[in-house]
Coordinates of C-alpha atoms and ligand atoms in Angstrom, one line a residue:
Chain A
M1090 CA -12.9 -46.0 -48.9
T1091 CA -12.0 -46.8 -45.3
G1092 CA -14.3 -46.9 -42.4
K1093 CA -13.2 -43.5 -41.4
A1094 CA -14.7 -42.1 -44.6
E1095 CA -18.1 -42.8 -43.1
S1096 CA -17.6 -40.8 -39.9
E1097 CA -19.1 -37.4 -39.8
I1098 CA -16.5 -34.7 -39.3
V1099 CA -18.5 -31.5 -39.8
H1100 CA -22.2 -30.9 -39.7
F1101 CA -23.9 -27.6 -40.5
D1102 CA -27.6 -27.2 -40.0
N1103 CA -29.4 -24.1 -41.2
V1104 CA -26.3 -22.0 -40.7
G1105 CA -26.4 -18.3 -41.5
L1106 CA -23.7 -15.6 -41.1
R1107 CA -23.9 -11.9 -41.2
Y1108 CA -20.9 -9.6 -40.6
D1109 CA -22.9 -6.4 -40.2
H1110 CA -26.6 -5.9 -39.7
D1111 CA -28.0 -5.5 -43.2
R1112 CA -27.5 -8.8 -45.0
E1113 CA -26.5 -12.4 -44.6
V1114 CA -23.2 -13.4 -46.3
L1115 CA -24.1 -17.0 -45.8
S1116 CA -27.6 -18.4 -45.6
D1117 CA -29.4 -21.6 -44.9
L1118 CA -26.3 -23.8 -45.1
S1119 CA -27.0 -27.4 -44.3
F1120 CA -24.5 -30.1 -45.1
T1121 CA -22.3 -32.9 -43.7
L1122 CA -18.6 -33.4 -44.4
F1123 CA -17.3 -37.0 -43.9
G1124 CA -13.9 -38.2 -42.8
G1125 CA -11.4 -39.0 -45.5
T1126 CA -13.3 -37.2 -48.2
F1127 CA -11.9 -34.6 -50.7
Y1128 CA -14.2 -31.6 -51.1
F1129 CA -13.9 -28.6 -53.5
L1130 CA -15.8 -25.5 -52.6
T1131 CA -16.4 -23.3 -55.7
G1132 CA -18.2 -20.2 -56.4
A1133 CA -17.7 -16.7 -57.9
S1134 CA -15.5 -14.2 -56.1
G1135 CA -17.6 -12.8 -53.2
A1136 CA -19.9 -15.8 -53.1
G1137 CA -18.8 -16.5 -49.5
K1138 CA -16.2 -19.2 -49.8
T1139 CA -13.7 -17.6 -47.4
S1140 CA -16.6 -16.9 -45.0
L1141 CA -17.6 -20.5 -45.0
L1142 CA -14.0 -21.7 -44.5
R1143 CA -13.7 -19.3 -41.5
L1144 CA -16.6 -21.0 -39.9
L1145 CA -14.9 -24.4 -40.6
Y1146 CA -11.6 -23.4 -39.0
L1147 CA -13.4 -21.9 -36.0
A1148 CA -12.3 -18.3 -36.6
Q1149 CA -15.9 -17.2 -36.4
R1150 CA -19.2 -18.3 -34.9
P1151 CA -22.2 -18.2 -37.2
S1152 CA -25.1 -15.8 -36.6
R1153 CA -27.5 -18.7 -36.5
G1154 CA -27.8 -22.4 -37.0
V1155 CA -26.0 -25.5 -35.7
V1156 CA -22.3 -26.3 -36.3
R1157 CA -20.9 -29.6 -35.1
M1158 CA -17.2 -30.3 -35.4
F1159 CA -15.7 -33.8 -34.7
G1160 CA -19.0 -34.7 -33.1
K1161 CA -19.0 -31.7 -30.7
D1162 CA -21.3 -28.7 -30.7
A1163 CA -19.0 -25.9 -31.7
I1164 CA -21.6 -23.2 -30.9
T1165 CA -22.2 -24.0 -27.3
M1166 CA -18.7 -25.2 -26.6
P1167 CA -16.8 -22.9 -24.2
R1168 CA -13.9 -21.0 -25.6
S1169 CA -11.4 -23.1 -23.6
G1170 CA -12.5 -26.2 -25.6
L1171 CA -11.8 -24.7 -29.0
P1172 CA -7.9 -24.8 -29.2
A1173 CA -8.1 -28.6 -29.0
L1174 CA -10.5 -28.6 -32.0
R1175 CA -8.4 -26.1 -33.9
R1176 CA -5.3 -28.3 -33.6
R1177 CA -7.1 -31.0 -35.5
I1178 CA -7.6 -28.6 -38.4
G1179 CA -4.9 -27.4 -40.8
V1180 CA -5.5 -24.1 -42.5
V1181 CA -4.1 -22.5 -45.6
F1182 CA -5.2 -18.9 -45.5
Q1183 CA -6.0 -17.1 -48.7
D1184 CA -3.5 -14.4 -47.7
F1185 CA -1.0 -17.0 -46.3
R1186 CA -0.7 -15.3 -42.9
L1187 CA 2.9 -16.3 -42.4
V1188 CA 4.5 -14.8 -39.2
P1189 CA 6.8 -12.1 -40.7
H1190 CA 9.5 -12.3 -38.1
L1191 CA 9.8 -16.1 -38.2
S1192 CA 11.9 -17.9 -40.8
A1193 CA 10.3 -20.3 -43.2
F1194 CA 11.4 -23.2 -41.0
D1195 CA 10.0 -21.6 -37.8
N1196 CA 6.7 -20.8 -39.6
V1197 CA 6.3 -24.4 -40.7
A1198 CA 7.3 -25.6 -37.2
L1199 CA 4.7 -23.3 -35.5
P1200 CA 1.8 -25.8 -35.2
L1201 CA 4.2 -28.5 -33.7
R1202 CA 5.5 -26.0 -31.2
V1203 CA 2.0 -24.9 -30.3
A1204 CA 1.1 -28.6 -29.8
G1205 CA 4.1 -28.9 -27.5
F1206 CA 6.5 -31.1 -29.5
S1207 CA 10.1 -31.1 -28.4
E1208 CA 12.7 -29.4 -30.7
R1209 CA 14.1 -32.9 -31.3
D1210 CA 10.9 -34.1 -32.8
I1211 CA 10.4 -31.0 -34.9
A1212 CA 13.5 -30.7 -37.1
G1213 CA 13.0 -34.0 -39.0
P1214 CA 9.4 -33.6 -40.1
V1215 CA 9.8 -29.8 -40.9
G1216 CA 12.9 -30.6 -43.0
D1217 CA 10.9 -33.3 -44.9
I1218 CA 7.9 -31.2 -45.7
L1219 CA 10.1 -28.3 -46.8
E1220 CA 11.9 -30.7 -49.1
W1221 CA 8.5 -31.8 -50.4
V1222 CA 7.4 -28.3 -51.3
G1223 CA 10.8 -27.6 -52.8
L1224 CA 11.9 -25.1 -50.3
A1225 CA 14.5 -27.0 -48.3
D1226 CA 17.2 -24.4 -49.4
R1227 CA 15.0 -21.5 -48.3
K1228 CA 14.3 -22.6 -44.7
T1229 CA 16.2 -19.7 -43.1
A1230 CA 14.6 -17.1 -45.3
F1231 CA 12.0 -14.8 -43.8
P1232 CA 8.6 -14.4 -45.5
A1233 CA 9.4 -10.9 -46.9
A1234 CA 12.3 -12.5 -48.9
L1235 CA 10.0 -15.2 -50.4
S1236 CA 8.0 -14.9 -53.6
G1237 CA 4.2 -15.2 -53.5
G1238 CA 4.4 -18.8 -54.7
E1239 CA 7.1 -19.6 -52.1
Q1240 CA 5.0 -18.1 -49.3
Q1241 CA 2.0 -20.1 -50.4
R1242 CA 4.0 -23.3 -50.3
I1243 CA 5.3 -22.5 -46.8
A1244 CA 1.7 -21.8 -45.8
I1245 CA 0.7 -25.2 -47.1
A1246 CA 3.6 -26.9 -45.4
R1247 CA 2.6 -25.3 -42.1
A1248 CA -1.0 -26.4 -42.6
V1249 CA -0.2 -30.1 -43.1
I1250 CA 2.9 -30.5 -40.8
A1251 CA 0.9 -31.5 -37.7
R1252 CA -1.1 -34.2 -39.7
P1253 CA -4.5 -32.6 -39.1
D1254 CA -7.8 -34.6 -39.4
M1255 CA -9.1 -31.9 -41.7
L1256 CA -7.2 -29.6 -44.1
V1257 CA -9.0 -26.4 -45.1
A1258 CA -7.3 -24.5 -47.9
D1259 CA -8.5 -21.1 -49.3
E1260 CA -7.4 -20.8 -53.0
P1261 CA -4.2 -22.6 -52.3
T1262 CA -3.1 -22.7 -55.9
G1263 CA -3.8 -19.0 -56.6
N1264 CA -0.2 -17.9 -56.6
V1265 CA 1.7 -20.8 -58.0
D1266 CA 2.4 -21.9 -61.6
P1267 CA 0.3 -24.8 -63.0
D1268 CA 3.0 -27.4 -62.4
M1269 CA 3.3 -26.4 -58.7
G1270 CA -0.4 -26.2 -58.5
L1271 CA -0.7 -29.8 -59.7
K1272 CA 2.0 -30.9 -57.3
L1273 CA 0.2 -29.3 -54.3
I1274 CA -3.0 -31.0 -55.3
R1275 CA -1.2 -34.3 -55.4
L1276 CA 0.1 -33.6 -51.9
F1277 CA -3.5 -33.0 -50.8
E1278 CA -4.6 -36.2 -52.5
L1279 CA -1.8 -38.1 -50.7
L1280 CA -2.9 -36.7 -47.3
N1281 CA -6.5 -37.5 -48.3
R1282 CA -5.6 -41.2 -49.0
Q1283 CA -4.0 -41.3 -45.5
G1284 CA -7.4 -40.3 -44.1
T1285 CA -7.3 -36.5 -43.9
T1286 CA -10.5 -34.7 -44.9
I1287 CA -9.7 -32.0 -47.5
V1288 CA -11.7 -28.9 -48.2
V1289 CA -10.3 -26.7 -50.9
A1290 CA -11.9 -23.5 -51.9
T1291 CA -11.2 -22.4 -55.5
H1292 CA -12.7 -20.5 -58.3
D1293 CA -10.3 -22.4 -60.7
M1294 CA -12.5 -24.8 -62.6
Q1295 CA -9.5 -26.5 -64.2
L1296 CA -8.5 -27.6 -60.7
L1297 CA -11.7 -29.5 -60.1
R1298 CA -10.9 -31.9 -62.9
K1299 CA -7.6 -32.8 -61.4
V1300 CA -9.2 -34.7 -58.6
P1301 CA -11.9 -36.9 -60.2
S1302 CA -13.0 -38.4 -56.9
A1303 CA -13.6 -35.1 -55.2
L1304 CA -17.0 -33.9 -54.2
I1305 CA -18.0 -30.4 -55.2
M1306 CA -19.9 -27.8 -53.2
R1307 CA -21.0 -24.7 -55.0
L1308 CA -21.7 -21.4 -53.3
D1309 CA -23.9 -18.8 -55.0
K1310 CA -24.5 -15.6 -53.2
G1311 CA -24.0 -17.3 -49.8
R1312 CA -26.2 -20.3 -50.6
L1313 CA -25.2 -23.8 -51.5
S1314 CA -26.6 -24.5 -54.9
D1315 CA -26.5 -27.0 -57.8
P1316 CA -28.6 -25.5 -60.5
T1317 CA -27.6 -27.9 -63.2
G1318 CA -27.5 -31.0 -61.0
A1319 CA -24.3 -31.8 -62.7
L1320 CA -22.0 -31.4 -59.7
R1321 CA -20.7 -34.1 -57.6
Y1322 CA -22.5 -32.6 -54.7
P1323 CA -22.0 -33.6 -51.0
P1324 CA -24.2 -36.6 -50.4
R1325 CA -26.8 -36.7 -47.6
T1326 CA -27.6 -33.0 -47.2
P1327 CA -30.2 -33.0 -44.6
A1328 CA -33.6 -32.1 -46.0
Chain B
M122 CA 20.3 -10.9 -45.6
K123 CA 21.8 -14.3 -45.2
A124 CA 24.1 -13.2 -42.4
R125 CA 21.1 -11.6 -40.7
A126 CA 19.1 -14.8 -41.0
R127 CA 22.0 -16.8 -39.5
K128 CA 22.4 -14.3 -36.7
N129 CA 18.6 -14.5 -36.0
A130 CA 18.8 -18.2 -35.9
G131 CA 21.6 -17.9 -33.3
I132 CA 19.6 -15.6 -31.2
A133 CA 16.6 -17.8 -31.5
R134 CA 18.6 -20.8 -30.4
G135 CA 19.9 -19.0 -27.4
R136 CA 16.4 -17.9 -26.4
R137 CA 15.0 -21.4 -26.8
L138 CA 17.4 -22.7 -24.3
F139 CA 16.2 -20.2 -21.8
A140 CA 12.5 -20.0 -22.6
G141 CA 11.5 -23.2 -24.4
A142 CA 9.9 -23.6 -27.7
E143 CA 7.0 -21.2 -26.9
A144 CA 9.3 -18.2 -27.1
K145 CA 9.5 -18.8 -30.8
F146 CA 5.9 -17.8 -31.4
V147 CA 6.6 -14.2 -30.9
P148 CA 10.3 -13.6 -30.7
Q149 CA 9.9 -9.9 -31.2
A150 CA 7.2 -9.3 -28.7
R151 CA 9.8 -7.4 -26.8
L152 CA 9.4 -3.8 -25.6
S153 CA 10.4 -1.9 -28.7
G154 CA 13.1 0.7 -28.8
P155 CA 13.3 3.2 -26.0
M156 CA 10.8 1.5 -23.6
P157 CA 13.4 -0.4 -21.5
W158 CA 15.3 2.9 -21.1
V159 CA 12.2 4.8 -20.1
I160 CA 11.6 2.1 -17.5
A161 CA 15.2 2.3 -16.4
I162 CA 14.9 6.1 -15.9
M163 CA 11.5 5.8 -14.1
V164 CA 12.8 3.1 -11.8
A165 CA 16.0 5.2 -11.1
M166 CA 13.9 8.3 -10.2
T167 CA 11.4 6.4 -8.2
A168 CA 14.2 4.6 -6.2
I169 CA 16.0 7.9 -5.6
A170 CA 12.9 9.7 -4.4
L171 CA 12.1 6.7 -2.2
A172 CA 15.7 6.7 -0.8
A173 CA 15.4 10.4 -0.1
G174 CA 12.2 9.8 1.8
L175 CA 13.7 7.0 3.8
A176 CA 16.9 8.9 4.6
L177 CA 14.9 11.9 5.8
G178 CA 12.8 9.5 7.9
N179 CA 15.9 8.0 9.4
T180 CA 17.3 11.4 10.2
V181 CA 14.2 12.5 12.0
T182 CA 13.9 9.2 13.9
S183 CA 17.5 9.1 15.1
A184 CA 17.7 12.9 15.9
T185 CA 14.4 12.7 17.8
A186 CA 15.7 9.8 19.9
E187 CA 18.8 11.7 20.6
I188 CA 17.4 15.0 21.6
S189 CA 13.9 14.2 22.8
G190 CA 15.2 13.7 26.4
G191 CA 17.5 16.7 26.1
V192 CA 16.9 19.8 28.3
T193 CA 19.1 22.9 28.4
V194 CA 19.3 25.0 31.5
Q195 CA 20.7 28.4 30.9
V196 CA 21.7 30.6 33.9
V197 CA 21.6 34.1 32.4
E198 CA 22.7 36.1 35.4
P199 CA 25.1 38.8 34.0
R200 CA 27.3 39.0 37.1
E201 CA 29.9 36.3 36.8
D202 CA 30.2 35.3 40.5
V203 CA 26.5 35.2 41.1
R204 CA 26.1 33.2 37.9
Q205 CA 28.5 30.6 39.1
Q206 CA 26.9 30.3 42.5
E207 CA 23.5 30.0 40.8
A208 CA 24.8 27.3 38.5
A209 CA 26.2 25.3 41.4
R210 CA 23.0 25.6 43.3
A211 CA 21.0 24.6 40.3
L212 CA 23.1 21.5 39.9
D213 CA 22.4 20.6 43.6
A214 CA 18.7 21.3 43.2
L215 CA 18.4 19.1 40.2
K216 CA 20.2 16.1 41.9
G217 CA 16.9 15.4 43.7
E218 CA 14.9 15.1 40.5
S219 CA 14.1 11.4 39.7
A220 CA 13.3 12.1 36.1
I221 CA 16.8 13.1 35.2
A222 CA 19.2 10.5 33.8
S223 CA 22.3 12.6 33.7
M224 CA 23.5 16.2 33.6
R225 CA 26.6 18.2 33.3
L226 CA 27.7 21.7 33.6
V227 CA 29.2 22.6 30.2
P228 CA 32.8 23.7 31.0
Q229 CA 33.9 27.2 30.1
E230 CA 36.3 26.1 27.4
E231 CA 33.4 24.4 25.5
L232 CA 31.3 27.5 25.9
D233 CA 34.1 29.6 24.5
A234 CA 34.5 27.3 21.6
L235 CA 30.7 27.5 20.9
V236 CA 30.6 31.3 21.1
S237 CA 33.9 32.3 19.5
P238 CA 32.7 31.8 15.9
W239 CA 30.0 34.4 16.6
L240 CA 32.1 37.0 18.4
G241 CA 35.4 36.5 16.7
G242 CA 38.5 34.7 18.1
G243 CA 40.1 37.9 19.4
V244 CA 37.5 38.7 22.0
D245 CA 38.3 37.5 25.4
V246 CA 34.9 36.5 26.7
T247 CA 36.2 35.4 30.1
A248 CA 37.4 39.0 30.8
G249 CA 33.9 40.2 31.4
I250 CA 34.0 42.9 28.8
G251 CA 30.9 43.2 26.7
V252 CA 29.0 39.9 26.3
P253 CA 28.2 37.8 29.3
V254 CA 27.8 34.2 28.3
P255 CA 25.2 32.2 30.2
A256 CA 26.2 29.1 32.1
L257 CA 24.9 26.0 30.4
I258 CA 23.7 22.8 32.1
D259 CA 23.1 20.0 29.7
V260 CA 20.4 17.7 31.2
R261 CA 19.3 14.4 29.8
L262 CA 15.9 13.1 31.0
K263 CA 15.1 9.4 31.3
Q264 CA 12.1 10.0 29.0
A265 CA 11.0 12.7 26.5
A266 CA 11.0 16.2 27.6
T267 CA 7.3 16.9 27.9
P268 CA 6.0 20.3 29.0
E269 CA 5.1 18.8 32.4
R270 CA 8.6 17.5 33.0
I271 CA 10.0 20.9 31.9
A272 CA 7.7 22.7 34.3
A273 CA 8.8 20.3 37.1
I274 CA 12.4 21.2 36.5
R275 CA 11.5 24.9 36.5
R276 CA 9.8 24.6 39.8
A277 CA 12.8 22.8 41.3
L278 CA 15.1 25.5 40.0
A279 CA 13.1 28.6 40.9
P280 CA 14.3 29.0 44.6
A281 CA 17.9 28.0 43.8
A282 CA 18.6 29.8 40.6
P283 CA 16.0 32.5 39.8
S284 CA 17.7 33.5 36.5
A285 CA 17.6 29.9 35.1
R286 CA 15.9 29.4 31.8
V287 CA 14.8 25.9 31.0
D288 CA 14.2 24.7 27.4
A289 CA 13.6 21.4 25.7
Q290 CA 16.2 20.9 23.1
A291 CA 13.6 19.5 20.7
E292 CA 11.8 22.8 21.0
W293 CA 14.3 24.9 19.2
L294 CA 14.9 22.2 16.6
K295 CA 11.2 21.9 15.9
P296 CA 11.2 24.2 12.8
V297 CA 14.0 22.1 11.4
F298 CA 12.1 18.9 12.1
D299 CA 8.9 20.3 10.6
A300 CA 10.9 21.2 7.4
I301 CA 12.4 17.7 7.2
V302 CA 9.0 16.1 7.7
S303 CA 7.5 18.2 4.9
L304 CA 10.4 17.2 2.7
Q305 CA 9.7 13.6 3.5
W306 CA 6.0 14.0 2.5
L307 CA 7.2 15.6 -0.7
A308 CA 9.4 12.6 -1.4
L309 CA 6.5 10.3 -0.8
V310 CA 4.2 12.2 -3.1
L311 CA 7.0 12.1 -5.7
V312 CA 7.3 8.3 -5.3
A313 CA 3.6 7.9 -5.8
L314 CA 3.6 10.1 -8.9
L315 CA 6.6 8.4 -10.3
A316 CA 5.1 5.0 -9.6
M317 CA 2.0 6.0 -11.5
A318 CA 4.1 7.3 -14.4
L319 CA 6.1 4.0 -14.3
S320 CA 2.9 2.0 -14.4
A321 CA 1.6 4.1 -17.4
A322 CA 4.9 3.5 -19.2
V323 CA 4.8 -0.2 -18.6
L324 CA 1.1 -0.3 -19.7
L325 CA 1.9 1.6 -22.9
A326 CA 4.9 -0.6 -23.6
A327 CA 2.8 -3.8 -23.2
R328 CA 0.1 -2.4 -25.4
S329 CA 2.4 -1.3 -28.2
A330 CA 4.2 -4.7 -28.1
L331 CA 0.9 -6.3 -28.5
G332 CA -0.3 -4.0 -31.2
A333 CA 2.8 -4.8 -33.2
N334 CA 2.1 -8.5 -32.8
R335 CA -1.6 -8.6 -33.2
D336 CA -1.4 -10.6 -36.4
T337 CA 0.9 -13.1 -34.9
I338 CA -1.3 -13.5 -31.9
E339 CA -4.3 -14.2 -34.2
I340 CA -2.3 -16.7 -36.3
V341 CA -1.1 -18.7 -33.2
H342 CA -4.6 -18.5 -31.9
L343 CA -6.1 -20.0 -35.1
L344 CA -3.4 -22.7 -35.1
G345 CA -4.7 -23.9 -31.8
G346 CA -2.6 -21.9 -29.3
T347 CA -4.4 -21.5 -26.0
D348 CA -4.9 -18.1 -24.4
A349 CA -2.5 -19.0 -21.6
Q350 CA 0.2 -20.2 -24.0
I351 CA 0.1 -17.0 -26.0
A352 CA -0.1 -14.8 -22.9
R353 CA 2.9 -16.6 -21.4
V354 CA 5.1 -15.7 -24.3
F355 CA 4.3 -12.0 -24.0
Q356 CA 4.5 -12.1 -20.2
R357 CA 7.9 -13.6 -20.4
S358 CA 9.5 -11.3 -23.0
L359 CA 8.0 -8.1 -21.5
G360 CA 9.1 -9.3 -18.1
V361 CA 12.6 -9.8 -19.3
D362 CA 12.7 -6.3 -20.8
A363 CA 11.2 -4.7 -17.8
A364 CA 13.6 -6.5 -15.5
G365 CA 16.5 -5.4 -17.7
G366 CA 15.4 -1.8 -17.6
G367 CA 14.6 -2.0 -13.9
L368 CA 18.1 -3.4 -13.1
V369 CA 19.8 -0.6 -15.0
G370 CA 17.6 1.9 -13.3
L371 CA 18.3 0.4 -9.9
L372 CA 22.1 0.5 -10.5
L373 CA 21.8 4.1 -11.6
A374 CA 19.8 4.9 -8.5
G375 CA 22.3 3.0 -6.3
I376 CA 25.2 5.0 -7.6
V377 CA 23.4 8.3 -7.1
I378 CA 22.3 7.3 -3.6
V379 CA 25.7 6.2 -2.5
V380 CA 27.4 9.3 -3.8
L381 CA 24.9 11.7 -2.4
G382 CA 24.9 9.7 0.9
R383 CA 28.6 10.3 1.3
R384 CA 28.1 14.1 0.7
F385 CA 25.4 14.4 3.2
A386 CA 27.2 12.3 5.8
G387 CA 30.0 14.8 5.6
L388 CA 27.6 17.7 5.8
S389 CA 25.4 16.8 8.7
A390 CA 28.0 15.3 11.0
G391 CA 27.7 16.8 14.5
L392 CA 24.2 18.3 14.5
V393 CA 22.2 15.1 14.2
S394 CA 23.2 11.6 13.6
S395 CA 23.2 10.3 10.0
G396 CA 20.1 9.4 8.0
A397 CA 22.1 6.6 6.3
L398 CA 20.0 3.9 4.7
V399 CA 19.8 0.6 6.6
W400 CA 19.5 -2.8 5.0
S401 CA 15.7 -2.8 5.2
D402 CA 15.7 0.5 3.2
W403 CA 17.8 -1.1 0.5
L404 CA 15.4 -4.0 0.4
L405 CA 12.5 -1.6 -0.2
L406 CA 14.6 0.0 -3.1
V407 CA 15.1 -3.4 -4.7
L408 CA 11.4 -3.8 -4.6
V409 CA 10.9 -1.0 -7.0
P410 CA 12.3 -2.8 -10.2
L411 CA 10.8 -6.0 -8.9
L412 CA 7.3 -4.4 -8.7
A413 CA 7.9 -2.8 -12.1
T414 CA 8.7 -6.2 -13.6
A415 CA 5.7 -7.8 -12.0
L416 CA 3.5 -5.0 -13.2
A417 CA 4.8 -5.4 -16.8
M418 CA 4.1 -9.1 -16.7
I419 CA 0.6 -8.7 -15.2
T420 CA -0.2 -6.0 -17.7
A421 CA 1.1 -8.1 -20.6
R422 CA -1.0 -11.0 -19.5
L423 CA -4.2 -9.0 -19.0
T424 CA -3.8 -7.1 -22.2
V425 CA -3.2 -10.3 -24.3
M426 CA -6.0 -12.1 -22.5
H427 CA -8.3 -9.2 -23.2
A428 CA -7.3 -9.1 -26.9
L429 CA -7.8 -12.9 -27.2
R430 CA -11.2 -12.9 -25.6
K431 CA -12.4 -10.7 -28.4
M432 CA -11.5 -13.5 -30.8
L433 CA -13.6 -16.6 -30.9
Ligands
ADP1418 N1 -14.9 -9.3 -42.3 C1 -15.9 -8.9 -43.2 N2 -16.8 -7.9 -42.8 C2 -17.8 -7.6 -43.6 N3 -18.1 -8.2 -44.8 C3 -17.3 -9.2 -45.2 C4 -16.1 -9.6 -44.4 N4 -15.5 -10.6 -45.0 C5 -16.2 -10.8 -46.2 N5 -17.3 -10.0 -46.3 C6 -18.2 -9.9 -47.4 O1 -18.8 -11.2 -47.4 C7 -19.0 -11.5 -48.8 C8 -18.4 -12.9 -49.1 O2 -17.0 -12.7 -49.0 P1 -15.9 -13.9 -49.0 O3 -16.4 -14.9 -48.0 O4 -14.6 -13.4 -48.9 O5 -16.2 -14.5 -50.5 P2 -15.2 -15.3 -51.4 O6 -14.1 -15.9 -50.6 O7 -16.1 -16.3 -52.1 O8 -14.6 -14.4 -52.4 C9 -18.5 -10.4 -49.6 O9 -19.5 -9.6 -50.0 C10 -17.6 -9.7 -48.7 O10 -17.6 -8.3 -49.0
MG1419 MG1 -12.1 -15.8 -50.7

């Protein structure tokens, strides 16, 4: 691996999250994610995968603990500093969250437009990535006219278009057939080889085997666990 | 479906030229459905009420200037020969008054013309049958006809023309002025109420546009859009809609004001000079849609900022 692989991208120390007042959905999470590494986040439905990813893509502050992103303290950072961090993170939402009144093309172009790219610099890359996910001929279609699998591929294209430092994907293969699922995983691997840190939440155990080099984090009722010791668990979790 | 997509792409391209790439975040963050029309109607009504208030104000000002120095001297002696002597002596007596700018004895023909509508054209008022018409002296003072100045004129006239009655012209028009001033207040209150309703309409429109786009706002927010970026998009599209509605409203109001203005100009000629709007009044009217637009933009900005601040 490259030197970038050794750099710390995300650091959680004793993080807990509760939505309401009665119980913690995430508890005592302490781990470090490194640049250029491929991570799977597994766990049963309701274990807290989506909640953990929401902390990762800065949609939510934890109730307690320390979160460092790209070397910066994400807890004490003022709100005005967060957009710059978010632009370094690509997100595939579990429910896609495409903008309904934007075409497939405009949905994919959104991160580039937010980042202030000129229209001239947008058309090429967006066309390429649409080609890649096999939807070049659907670029004028609106989300409502796309199948679940097509929407998911548009969501993935949007997440990777701006070449983020970290890609966070919530069940990204949940709605596509196995062939497309494999193809998407290959895309993630390709990005990973170019230095992007990948975090994929999935409850699909088959998927884990598709990326032998990936590290695996397992959530059980909101806690990171490795009861059998058989998982390729993130190295260097602080004691 | 395909045709619609193509049409949408065309609209999007047009908008992009005008607003830059950012407008593409929320292309439908426009005031939905009837809102621009509501704004148009509110702006029209506000502008018309304002125009009415301004016109009434102009009427009062110009009429006041015209008649405030006016004093009417009536010589009410019934015997015609005595009346004419008294009138002549009164004119002489007033010549010494320094407060008077000008005066004239209203000629008999003018008096006849004034009186004949009331008595009927057939009556020969000069023949001395029936109604004696007082002699009228129209006096114009250098300054307003205050009670002190009226009293001074009475004192000057008393020895020369004992039957002379002296009245400030403003005095007998006072009830009319009072009515006009009340109307003017009514217009101002209406303007205030309509402006409040207009603000409420703009506020609701901004809120509903925002509600319809809450998901989009959150998505753009999570993709790294800054608060200012997102607010700008809404500000611009709501501003465009409010300006469109405001312009239509102002045109509507302009037509009404011009047409009504013509009618009133025909009606009031003679009694007092016109309450026609001057250019500074029109400037005030143009401010109505401008303020509505500014209000829409500020509301959009504050509402979006508020919604965003609740997100991380
Ligand atoms: N916005 C929320 N408010 C309250 N509870 C939530 C919310 N989101 C998730 N939860 C709860 O948190 C737990 C973990 O959910 P989630 O993170 O979605 O798990 P997973 O993605 O692994 O299925 C669940 O019990 C869920 O009901
Ligand atoms: Mg989930």
